[in-house]
Amino acid sequence: MDARAAIVPLPPRPDPTISYWQDPPHPLAHHRTTSDLPRLASTIIIGSGITGSSIAYNLLAQGSSSSVLMLEARTACSGATGRNGGHTKAASYRAFLDNVRDQGEEEAAKIVRFEYNSIKAVHAFAREHKIQCDSWEGETVDVLYDESQWIRAKKAVSEIRRILGDGDPAAQYKFHGALETKERFLVDGALGSVSYSAGSISAYMLVIGILELGLERGLNLQTETLVTKIRRPDSNLKEWIIETPRGSIRAERVILATNGYTGYLYPPVRGIIVPLRGTVAAQRPGSGLPKEGLDTTYSFIYGNGYEYMIFRPAGSKFAGDLVIGGCSTKAPEEGLYEWGTTDDSTMDPGIGRDVRDSAAEYFGPQWGEDHPDGRIRNQWTGIMGYSSQGFPLVGSVPHEKDLWIAASFQGSGMVLCFHTAKALVTMMDSKDNEEFNSWFPQAFRMSEDRMKHKFRGRLHEKTAMDLEGHSQL
Protein backbone atom coordinates (compact mmCIF):
# COMPACT_ATOMS: atom_id res chain seq x y z
CA MET A 1 0.00 0.00 0.00
CA ASP A 2 2.88 2.41 0.70
CA ALA A 3 3.91 2.28 -2.96
CA ARG A 4 0.35 2.91 -4.16
CA ALA A 5 -0.14 5.80 -1.70
CA ALA A 6 3.09 7.39 -2.93
CA ILE A 7 1.93 7.63 -6.56
CA VAL A 8 1.71 11.26 -7.64
CA PRO A 9 -1.94 11.94 -8.60
CA LEU A 10 -2.52 12.99 -12.18
CA PRO A 11 -5.15 15.55 -13.29
CA PRO A 12 -8.61 14.43 -14.40
CA ARG A 13 -8.51 12.46 -17.62
CA PRO A 14 -10.10 14.21 -20.62
CA ASP A 15 -11.81 10.99 -21.78
CA PRO A 16 -13.52 9.37 -18.77
CA THR A 17 -15.89 6.43 -18.99
CA ILE A 18 -19.43 7.64 -19.70
CA SER A 19 -21.47 7.85 -16.51
CA TYR A 20 -25.10 6.70 -16.62
CA TRP A 21 -26.08 9.88 -14.80
CA GLN A 22 -24.44 12.15 -17.38
CA ASP A 23 -25.84 10.46 -20.48
CA PRO A 24 -26.89 12.70 -22.06
CA PRO A 25 -25.03 15.59 -20.44
CA HIS A 26 -27.04 18.55 -19.16
CA PRO A 27 -26.85 21.80 -21.21
CA LEU A 28 -24.86 23.31 -18.32
CA ALA A 29 -22.09 20.75 -18.85
CA HIS A 30 -19.93 23.04 -21.00
CA HIS A 31 -20.99 26.32 -19.39
CA ARG A 32 -18.69 29.31 -19.24
CA THR A 33 -20.32 32.33 -17.62
CA THR A 34 -17.91 34.67 -19.40
CA SER A 35 -16.15 33.89 -22.66
CA ASP A 36 -12.87 35.17 -21.27
CA LEU A 37 -11.36 33.89 -18.07
CA PRO A 38 -11.37 36.59 -15.38
CA ARG A 39 -7.93 37.74 -14.30
CA LEU A 40 -8.98 38.55 -10.73
CA ALA A 41 -11.41 36.98 -8.25
CA SER A 42 -12.12 37.31 -4.56
CA THR A 43 -12.68 33.57 -4.13
CA ILE A 44 -11.78 30.70 -6.43
CA ILE A 45 -13.34 27.28 -5.91
CA ILE A 46 -11.60 24.43 -7.72
CA GLY A 47 -14.07 21.61 -8.40
CA SER A 48 -17.76 21.60 -9.38
CA GLY A 49 -19.10 18.53 -7.56
CA ILE A 50 -21.42 18.55 -4.58
CA THR A 51 -18.72 20.03 -2.34
CA GLY A 52 -17.71 22.90 -4.62
CA SER A 53 -21.25 23.72 -5.72
CA SER A 54 -22.57 23.71 -2.14
CA ILE A 55 -19.71 25.92 -0.95
CA ALA A 56 -20.46 28.37 -3.77
CA TYR A 57 -24.16 28.40 -2.91
CA ASN A 58 -23.49 29.01 0.80
CA LEU A 59 -21.08 31.87 0.02
CA LEU A 60 -23.43 33.54 -2.45
CA ALA A 61 -26.58 33.02 -0.36
CA GLN A 62 -25.09 35.43 2.18
CA GLY A 63 -25.56 38.24 -0.32
CA SER A 64 -21.88 39.11 -0.45
CA SER A 65 -20.71 41.28 -3.32
CA SER A 66 -17.37 39.44 -3.47
CA SER A 67 -16.77 37.58 -6.72
CA VAL A 68 -16.86 33.78 -6.69
CA LEU A 69 -15.20 31.95 -9.57
CA MET A 70 -15.47 28.16 -9.99
CA LEU A 71 -12.98 26.26 -12.14
CA GLU A 72 -13.72 22.76 -13.41
CA ALA A 73 -11.18 20.69 -15.34
CA ARG A 74 -13.80 18.85 -17.40
CA THR A 75 -17.54 19.35 -17.79
CA ALA A 76 -19.72 20.45 -14.88
CA CYS A 77 -20.00 17.83 -12.15
CA SER A 78 -17.97 15.29 -14.11
CA GLY A 79 -15.95 13.98 -11.17
CA ALA A 80 -16.95 11.62 -8.37
CA THR A 81 -20.33 13.26 -7.67
CA GLY A 82 -21.46 12.77 -11.24
CA ARG A 83 -20.14 9.22 -11.31
CA ASN A 84 -21.41 7.77 -8.03
CA GLY A 85 -24.03 5.12 -7.25
CA GLY A 86 -26.78 7.48 -6.14
CA HIS A 87 -26.99 6.33 -2.52
CA THR A 88 -27.67 8.71 0.38
CA LYS A 89 -26.81 6.21 3.09
CA ALA A 90 -24.73 6.65 6.20
CA ALA A 91 -24.33 3.15 7.72
CA SER A 92 -23.06 5.05 10.77
CA TYR A 93 -23.20 2.02 13.04
CA ARG A 94 -20.42 0.35 11.04
CA ALA A 95 -17.69 2.63 12.37
CA PHE A 96 -19.34 3.64 15.63
CA LEU A 97 -17.44 1.37 18.03
CA ASP A 98 -14.11 2.46 16.58
CA ASN A 99 -15.14 6.10 16.76
CA VAL A 100 -16.09 5.71 20.43
CA ARG A 101 -12.70 4.14 21.11
CA ASP A 102 -10.70 6.74 19.18
CA GLN A 103 -12.78 9.92 19.55
CA GLY A 104 -14.86 9.38 22.68
CA GLU A 105 -18.61 9.00 23.09
CA GLU A 106 -19.52 12.65 22.54
CA GLU A 107 -17.63 12.96 19.27
CA ALA A 108 -18.80 9.56 18.03
CA ALA A 109 -22.40 10.63 18.64
CA LYS A 110 -21.71 13.93 16.86
CA ILE A 111 -20.48 12.06 13.77
CA VAL A 112 -23.63 9.89 13.68
CA ARG A 113 -25.90 12.93 13.92
CA PHE A 114 -23.84 14.89 11.38
CA GLU A 115 -24.21 12.09 8.83
CA TYR A 116 -27.93 11.63 9.48
CA ASN A 117 -28.69 15.35 9.39
CA SER A 118 -26.63 15.91 6.24
CA ILE A 119 -28.60 13.24 4.37
CA LYS A 120 -31.90 14.74 5.49
CA ALA A 121 -30.69 18.21 4.52
CA VAL A 122 -29.77 17.08 0.99
CA HIS A 123 -33.26 15.79 0.30
CA ALA A 124 -34.90 18.77 2.02
CA PHE A 125 -32.85 21.19 -0.09
CA ALA A 126 -33.92 19.42 -3.28
CA ARG A 127 -37.57 19.66 -2.22
CA GLU A 128 -37.34 23.30 -1.15
CA HIS A 129 -35.73 24.42 -4.40
CA LYS A 130 -37.75 22.03 -6.59
CA ILE A 131 -34.62 20.45 -8.06
CA GLN A 132 -35.62 17.58 -10.34
CA CYS A 133 -33.11 14.97 -9.20
CA ASP A 134 -35.19 11.84 -8.49
CA SER A 135 -34.90 12.37 -4.76
CA TRP A 136 -36.24 9.35 -2.87
CA GLU A 137 -36.30 8.74 0.89
CA GLY A 138 -37.10 5.42 2.47
CA GLU A 139 -35.44 2.36 3.93
CA THR A 140 -32.17 0.59 3.24
CA VAL A 141 -31.01 -2.85 4.33
CA ASP A 142 -27.55 -4.20 5.04
CA VAL A 143 -27.53 -7.93 4.33
CA LEU A 144 -24.83 -9.58 6.48
CA TYR A 145 -23.08 -12.83 5.58
CA ASP A 146 -20.31 -12.78 8.20
CA GLU A 147 -20.97 -13.83 11.80
CA SER A 148 -18.42 -11.48 13.38
CA GLN A 149 -20.02 -8.52 11.62
CA TRP A 150 -23.51 -9.64 12.65
CA ILE A 151 -22.42 -9.72 16.29
CA ARG A 152 -20.58 -6.41 16.00
CA ALA A 153 -23.56 -4.74 14.31
CA LYS A 154 -25.80 -5.64 17.23
CA LYS A 155 -23.28 -4.34 19.73
CA ALA A 156 -22.78 -1.10 17.79
CA VAL A 157 -26.49 -0.38 17.52
CA SER A 158 -26.92 -1.10 21.23
CA GLU A 159 -24.20 1.45 21.99
CA ILE A 160 -25.71 4.03 19.64
CA ARG A 161 -29.04 3.69 21.41
CA ARG A 162 -27.39 3.99 24.80
CA ILE A 163 -25.34 7.07 23.93
CA LEU A 164 -27.76 8.94 21.64
CA GLY A 165 -30.94 7.73 23.30
CA ASP A 166 -33.53 5.28 21.97
CA GLY A 167 -35.68 8.08 20.62
CA ASP A 168 -32.97 9.85 18.61
CA PRO A 169 -33.85 9.76 14.88
CA ALA A 170 -30.25 8.75 14.10
CA ALA A 171 -30.52 5.71 16.39
CA GLN A 172 -33.36 3.93 14.60
CA TYR A 173 -32.34 0.47 13.39
CA LYS A 174 -34.23 -2.81 12.94
CA PHE A 175 -32.70 -6.29 12.89
CA HIS A 176 -34.05 -9.13 10.79
CA GLY A 177 -33.20 -12.82 11.10
CA ALA A 178 -32.19 -15.12 8.26
CA LEU A 179 -35.74 -16.24 7.36
CA GLU A 180 -37.19 -12.73 7.44
CA THR A 181 -34.26 -11.47 5.37
CA LYS A 182 -34.95 -14.13 2.75
CA GLU A 183 -38.70 -13.53 2.64
CA ARG A 184 -38.74 -9.75 2.88
CA PHE A 185 -35.57 -8.80 1.01
CA LEU A 186 -35.48 -11.73 -1.45
CA VAL A 187 -31.90 -12.82 -0.74
CA ASP A 188 -30.78 -16.24 0.49
CA GLY A 189 -27.82 -17.42 2.56
CA ALA A 190 -27.53 -14.41 4.91
CA LEU A 191 -27.15 -14.59 8.67
CA GLY A 192 -29.53 -11.66 8.93
CA SER A 193 -29.87 -8.01 8.09
CA VAL A 194 -30.27 -4.55 9.58
CA SER A 195 -32.52 -1.85 8.12
CA TYR A 196 -32.65 1.91 8.69
CA SER A 197 -33.38 5.23 7.04
CA ALA A 198 -31.61 6.16 3.80
CA GLY A 199 -32.39 7.35 0.30
CA SER A 200 -31.26 7.73 -3.28
CA ILE A 201 -30.78 10.65 -5.64
CA SER A 202 -29.32 11.64 -8.98
CA ALA A 203 -26.35 13.48 -7.52
CA TYR A 204 -25.51 14.84 -10.97
CA MET A 205 -28.90 16.53 -11.37
CA LEU A 206 -28.84 17.72 -7.76
CA VAL A 207 -25.54 19.50 -8.37
CA ILE A 208 -26.72 20.90 -11.69
CA GLY A 209 -29.62 22.41 -9.71
CA ILE A 210 -27.28 23.83 -7.06
CA LEU A 211 -25.03 25.30 -9.75
CA GLU A 212 -28.03 26.95 -11.42
CA LEU A 213 -28.95 28.53 -8.08
CA GLY A 214 -25.38 29.76 -7.76
CA LEU A 215 -25.37 31.21 -11.26
CA GLU A 216 -28.55 33.12 -10.44
CA ARG A 217 -26.68 34.67 -7.50
CA GLY A 218 -23.59 35.70 -9.46
CA LEU A 219 -21.38 32.58 -9.65
CA ASN A 220 -18.91 32.60 -12.54
CA LEU A 221 -18.57 28.96 -13.66
CA GLN A 222 -15.75 28.08 -16.03
CA THR A 223 -15.84 24.48 -17.19
CA GLU A 224 -13.12 22.72 -19.19
CA THR A 225 -10.56 24.89 -17.47
CA LEU A 226 -7.87 22.69 -15.96
CA VAL A 227 -5.94 24.20 -13.07
CA THR A 228 -2.32 23.23 -13.57
CA LYS A 229 -0.80 24.93 -10.54
CA ILE A 230 -1.60 27.07 -7.51
CA ARG A 231 1.14 29.24 -6.07
CA ARG A 232 2.01 32.34 -4.14
CA PRO A 233 3.66 35.17 -6.07
CA ASP A 234 7.09 35.80 -4.64
CA SER A 235 6.34 39.45 -4.04
CA ASN A 236 2.89 39.14 -2.45
CA LEU A 237 1.83 36.73 0.27
CA LYS A 238 -1.69 38.16 0.37
CA GLU A 239 -2.94 36.55 -2.83
CA TRP A 240 -2.77 33.33 -4.84
CA ILE A 241 -2.04 32.78 -8.49
CA ILE A 242 -4.03 30.05 -10.24
CA GLU A 243 -2.49 28.85 -13.48
CA THR A 244 -4.56 27.35 -16.31
CA PRO A 245 -4.00 26.80 -20.06
CA ARG A 246 -6.37 29.75 -20.58
CA GLY A 247 -4.24 32.10 -18.49
CA SER A 248 -3.52 32.94 -14.87
CA ILE A 249 -5.90 34.35 -12.25
CA ARG A 250 -5.13 36.24 -9.06
CA ALA A 251 -7.31 35.43 -6.08
CA GLU A 252 -7.60 36.53 -2.47
CA ARG A 253 -8.52 33.03 -1.32
CA VAL A 254 -8.68 29.55 -2.84
CA ILE A 255 -10.83 26.55 -1.93
CA LEU A 256 -9.77 23.03 -2.88
CA ALA A 257 -12.94 20.98 -3.48
CA THR A 258 -10.96 18.41 -5.45
CA ASN A 259 -11.31 15.26 -3.32
CA GLY A 260 -9.16 12.42 -4.74
CA TYR A 261 -7.33 14.79 -7.10
CA THR A 262 -6.18 17.19 -4.37
CA GLY A 263 -2.61 15.87 -4.25
CA TYR A 264 -2.20 16.79 -7.92
CA LEU A 265 -2.61 20.49 -7.10
CA TYR A 266 -1.26 20.64 -3.57
CA PRO A 267 1.77 18.36 -3.11
CA PRO A 268 1.85 18.48 0.74
CA VAL A 269 -1.28 16.25 0.87
CA ARG A 270 0.19 13.56 -1.35
CA GLY A 271 0.12 10.40 0.71
CA ILE A 272 -2.33 12.09 3.10
CA ILE A 273 -5.25 11.94 0.65
CA VAL A 274 -5.05 8.89 -1.60
CA PRO A 275 -7.28 8.29 -4.66
CA LEU A 276 -9.29 5.10 -5.07
CA ARG A 277 -11.07 4.10 -8.27
CA GLY A 278 -14.58 2.70 -7.86
CA THR A 279 -16.66 0.75 -10.37
CA VAL A 280 -20.45 1.04 -10.86
CA ALA A 281 -23.01 -0.53 -13.20
CA ALA A 282 -26.58 0.39 -14.08
CA GLN A 283 -28.59 -2.67 -15.02
CA ARG A 284 -32.07 -3.80 -15.89
CA PRO A 285 -33.68 -5.97 -13.20
CA GLY A 286 -34.21 -9.70 -13.68
CA SER A 287 -37.66 -11.03 -14.57
CA GLY A 288 -38.15 -12.63 -11.15
CA LEU A 289 -37.90 -9.41 -9.15
CA PRO A 290 -41.13 -7.58 -8.23
CA LYS A 291 -42.77 -6.05 -11.30
CA GLU A 292 -43.53 -2.90 -9.31
CA GLY A 293 -39.84 -2.64 -8.46
CA LEU A 294 -37.89 -3.02 -5.23
CA ASP A 295 -38.81 -0.82 -2.29
CA THR A 296 -35.52 -0.65 -0.42
CA THR A 297 -31.88 -0.02 -1.22
CA TYR A 298 -29.24 -2.60 -0.31
CA SER A 299 -25.71 -3.32 0.82
CA PHE A 300 -24.38 -6.88 0.71
CA ILE A 301 -21.62 -7.25 3.30
CA TYR A 302 -19.27 -10.24 3.48
CA GLY A 303 -15.90 -11.09 5.02
CA ASN A 304 -13.59 -8.63 3.30
CA GLY A 305 -15.83 -6.48 1.17
CA TYR A 306 -19.28 -5.40 0.12
CA GLU A 307 -21.49 -4.31 -2.73
CA TYR A 308 -24.20 -1.64 -2.59
CA MET A 309 -27.29 -1.15 -4.71
CA ILE A 310 -30.14 1.28 -5.28
CA PHE A 311 -33.26 1.02 -7.42
CA ARG A 312 -34.36 3.88 -9.64
CA PRO A 313 -37.65 5.23 -8.21
CA ALA A 314 -40.98 5.52 -10.01
CA GLY A 315 -41.15 8.56 -12.25
CA SER A 316 -37.41 8.63 -12.96
CA LYS A 317 -35.73 7.86 -16.24
CA PHE A 318 -35.30 4.08 -16.45
CA ALA A 319 -37.46 3.55 -13.35
CA GLY A 320 -36.74 0.16 -11.79
CA ASP A 321 -33.11 0.02 -12.95
CA LEU A 322 -30.61 -1.19 -10.38
CA VAL A 323 -27.39 0.75 -9.83
CA ILE A 324 -24.79 -1.44 -8.12
CA GLY A 325 -21.13 -0.99 -7.29
CA GLY A 326 -18.23 -2.30 -5.23
CA CYS A 327 -16.40 -5.61 -5.74
CA SER A 328 -12.93 -4.04 -5.51
CA THR A 329 -11.76 -6.47 -2.82
CA LYS A 330 -12.51 -9.40 -5.15
CA ALA A 331 -9.68 -8.26 -7.43
CA PRO A 332 -6.09 -9.53 -7.05
CA GLU A 333 -4.51 -8.44 -3.77
CA GLU A 334 -7.94 -7.23 -2.64
CA GLY A 335 -8.04 -4.41 -5.15
CA LEU A 336 -4.64 -2.96 -4.26
CA TYR A 337 -4.10 -1.61 -7.77
CA GLU A 338 -7.26 0.49 -7.69
CA TRP A 339 -5.52 2.68 -5.09
CA GLY A 340 -3.39 5.59 -6.20
CA THR A 341 -4.92 5.93 -9.67
CA THR A 342 -6.89 8.90 -10.96
CA ASP A 343 -7.67 7.22 -14.27
CA ASP A 344 -11.44 6.97 -14.69
CA SER A 345 -11.13 6.36 -18.43
CA THR A 346 -10.72 2.61 -17.85
CA MET A 347 -11.86 -0.13 -15.48
CA ASP A 348 -10.38 -3.35 -14.19
CA PRO A 349 -11.99 -6.11 -16.29
CA GLY A 350 -12.31 -8.50 -13.35
CA ILE A 351 -13.98 -5.93 -11.12
CA GLY A 352 -16.22 -4.91 -13.99
CA ARG A 353 -17.30 -8.53 -14.47
CA ASP A 354 -17.94 -9.03 -10.76
CA VAL A 355 -20.06 -5.88 -10.56
CA ARG A 356 -22.09 -7.00 -13.58
CA ASP A 357 -22.78 -10.41 -12.04
CA SER A 358 -23.23 -9.55 -8.37
CA ALA A 359 -26.92 -8.58 -8.20
CA ALA A 360 -28.04 -11.74 -10.00
CA GLU A 361 -25.85 -13.81 -7.67
CA TYR A 362 -27.24 -12.21 -4.50
CA PHE A 363 -30.87 -12.64 -5.55
CA GLY A 364 -30.23 -16.15 -6.88
CA PRO A 365 -33.40 -17.87 -8.13
CA GLN A 366 -35.37 -14.71 -7.33
CA TRP A 367 -33.50 -12.91 -10.11
CA GLY A 368 -35.16 -14.87 -12.89
CA GLU A 369 -34.07 -14.27 -16.47
CA ASP A 370 -32.08 -11.30 -17.71
CA HIS A 371 -33.97 -8.59 -19.58
CA PRO A 372 -34.34 -9.29 -23.32
CA ASP A 373 -32.34 -6.13 -24.04
CA GLY A 374 -29.51 -7.35 -21.83
CA ARG A 375 -28.60 -6.98 -18.19
CA ILE A 376 -26.23 -3.99 -18.39
CA ARG A 377 -27.38 -0.55 -19.45
CA ASN A 378 -24.09 1.20 -18.63
CA GLN A 379 -20.92 0.74 -16.59
CA TRP A 380 -18.33 3.30 -15.51
CA THR A 381 -15.66 4.28 -12.98
CA GLY A 382 -14.92 7.29 -10.78
CA ILE A 383 -12.27 8.54 -8.39
CA MET A 384 -12.77 8.87 -4.62
CA GLY A 385 -10.41 10.23 -1.96
CA TYR A 386 -9.38 8.58 1.33
CA SER A 387 -7.40 9.71 4.37
CA SER A 388 -5.45 7.68 6.90
CA GLN A 389 -7.86 8.39 9.75
CA GLY A 390 -11.04 7.70 7.79
CA PHE A 391 -12.42 11.25 7.98
CA PRO A 392 -12.61 14.20 5.57
CA LEU A 393 -10.16 17.11 5.85
CA VAL A 394 -12.05 20.36 6.27
CA GLY A 395 -10.80 23.84 7.08
CA SER A 396 -7.84 26.16 6.67
CA VAL A 397 -4.68 24.52 5.34
CA PRO A 398 -1.95 24.86 8.00
CA HIS A 399 0.63 27.60 7.32
CA GLU A 400 -1.18 28.66 4.12
CA LYS A 401 -3.14 31.86 4.58
CA ASP A 402 -6.45 31.90 2.69
CA LEU A 403 -6.06 28.37 1.32
CA TRP A 404 -9.03 26.21 2.33
CA ILE A 405 -9.85 22.58 1.80
CA ALA A 406 -12.86 20.26 1.88
CA ALA A 407 -11.79 16.89 0.55
CA SER A 408 -11.21 13.18 1.22
CA PHE A 409 -14.77 11.98 1.75
CA GLN A 410 -14.02 8.25 2.04
CA GLY A 411 -16.52 7.28 -0.65
CA SER A 412 -19.24 9.00 1.41
CA GLY A 413 -19.73 12.25 -0.43
CA MET A 414 -23.52 12.23 -0.47
CA VAL A 415 -23.48 11.78 3.30
CA LEU A 416 -20.75 14.25 4.21
CA CYS A 417 -20.32 16.95 1.57
CA PHE A 418 -23.48 19.01 1.91
CA HIS A 419 -23.05 19.87 5.58
CA THR A 420 -19.28 19.99 5.19
CA ALA A 421 -19.74 22.85 2.71
CA LYS A 422 -21.86 24.69 5.26
CA ALA A 423 -19.17 24.07 7.89
CA LEU A 424 -16.34 25.35 5.70
CA VAL A 425 -18.14 28.60 4.90
CA THR A 426 -18.85 29.05 8.62
CA MET A 427 -15.11 28.69 9.30
CA MET A 428 -14.26 31.13 6.52
CA ASP A 429 -16.67 33.63 8.07
CA SER A 430 -14.85 33.37 11.42
CA LYS A 431 -17.94 31.91 13.11
CA ASP A 432 -16.05 28.93 14.45
CA ASN A 433 -17.65 29.19 17.88
CA GLU A 434 -19.26 27.03 20.55
CA GLU A 435 -22.51 26.63 18.63
CA PHE A 436 -20.60 25.53 15.53
CA ASN A 437 -18.55 23.03 17.51
CA SER A 438 -21.73 21.55 18.94
CA TRP A 439 -22.56 19.96 15.57
CA PHE A 440 -19.33 19.84 13.55
CA PRO A 441 -17.08 16.83 14.39
CA GLN A 442 -13.61 17.81 15.50
CA ALA A 443 -12.23 14.71 13.80
CA PHE A 444 -13.06 16.29 10.42
CA ARG A 445 -10.91 19.37 10.96
CA MET A 446 -7.85 19.98 8.85
CA SER A 447 -4.85 20.43 11.15
CA GLU A 448 -1.09 20.27 11.30
CA ASP A 449 -1.36 16.96 13.15
CA ARG A 450 -3.49 15.39 10.43
CA MET A 451 -0.90 16.39 7.84
CA LYS A 452 1.51 14.03 9.63
CA HIS A 453 -0.64 10.93 9.15
CA LYS A 454 0.31 9.11 5.97
CA PHE A 455 -2.16 6.69 4.42
CA ARG A 456 -1.53 3.04 5.27
CA GLY A 457 -4.77 1.48 4.06
CA ARG A 458 -8.47 2.07 4.32
CA LEU A 459 -9.76 1.83 7.87
CA HIS A 460 -11.93 -1.21 8.62
CA GLU A 461 -11.13 -2.58 5.15
CA LYS A 462 -11.38 -6.17 6.28
CA THR A 463 -14.81 -5.72 7.78
CA ALA A 464 -16.13 -3.18 5.28
CA MET A 465 -17.08 -0.73 8.00
CA ASP A 466 -16.47 2.31 5.85
CA LEU A 467 -19.08 1.28 3.30
CA GLU A 468 -18.78 3.22 0.10
CA GLY A 469 -22.51 2.73 0.19
CA HIS A 470 -22.52 6.01 2.08
CA SER A 471 -22.57 7.87 -1.21
CA GLN A 472 -21.47 5.23 -3.54
CA LEU A 473 -19.02 4.96 -6.28
C-alpha angles and dihedrals in degrees: 000000000000090000093049092047090051094058110116107241116241125216121266112293115248092222108048124171110275111262118220089227094055097047103131100019119233117253088250090063095096097031122151113178091203125026091225123055111247114245095211134036136167093220130015120196115196110206132037103215126109092292097050095040093048092048090051092049093049092049094048095042088067089069094240117165091215114116119250118199122187121200122198123185095211132009122324113293093356096139130076096315092057092044103046132111097256098244123143095192130135106188084193094168090067094073098024100102092050091047091052090051095046104030105023130246097286095052093042089054090047091055092051092051093043091055094045094046093046091055092049090047093053093056093041091052091051090051095045094051095037093236109176100225105130091256110189128177124192142097134330129194131209109208109207124206099169121080096211090054092047090055093044092049091056092048093048094050090048089054093047090053092048095049101036097031129251092265097053110117089226091057098061112120133148126203123213127194126229096270095046090047090054095046100040102033098030097232126121133208099035125133088220142295144244124220131197144147120306140128148200135239143168095254090190093058091042090057092044086056093048091048091051089053089050093049090053088056097049106277114157106214118192113185126189089031109127116204107221099180144000118206147154117249109242092235100046127046092178097076142039130229117218114198123207135161086255093057140281128296130202116218137180092216137008131207121202108211091161103116111186092012095055095102089060091064102029112038097193090073094053106121089016094072112032124190122234124191116223129196126217135178132195111209142174114250122252120258093250096061118095111290090222089055133248119303101207138047120237148214120191109206124192138162102298105004150008146217126218131204142186131187121226107247127237112280095029127111108276092009110201095030116137120228111199134173145164126071094133093127090058089067122091112295088010094292096309093151094058087069120088096020126115093184109121092163091087140033135211105260094219094051090045090054093047092050091050092052102037102085093050090048094051094048092042113177089002089067094069119184126344117257113274089242091054135269100265123065096172141341130197147154136233140185124250130183128231134188130205094249096046096244135102121259110237131171143030115350108242115258092002112104113217095002111123133183139198108171148115101068098175094233089303103103097134089054100043112024103070097057091034088062090052089049094050093051089049089054092047089052091055092244093127093136141135094284091052092049090052091072107019114083113237089214089069095058121114109235144159089256093055090053087064095059111092119200115262100168139313113297115250089007093149094053098034093234094149093060112195080213084091090086101342136227 
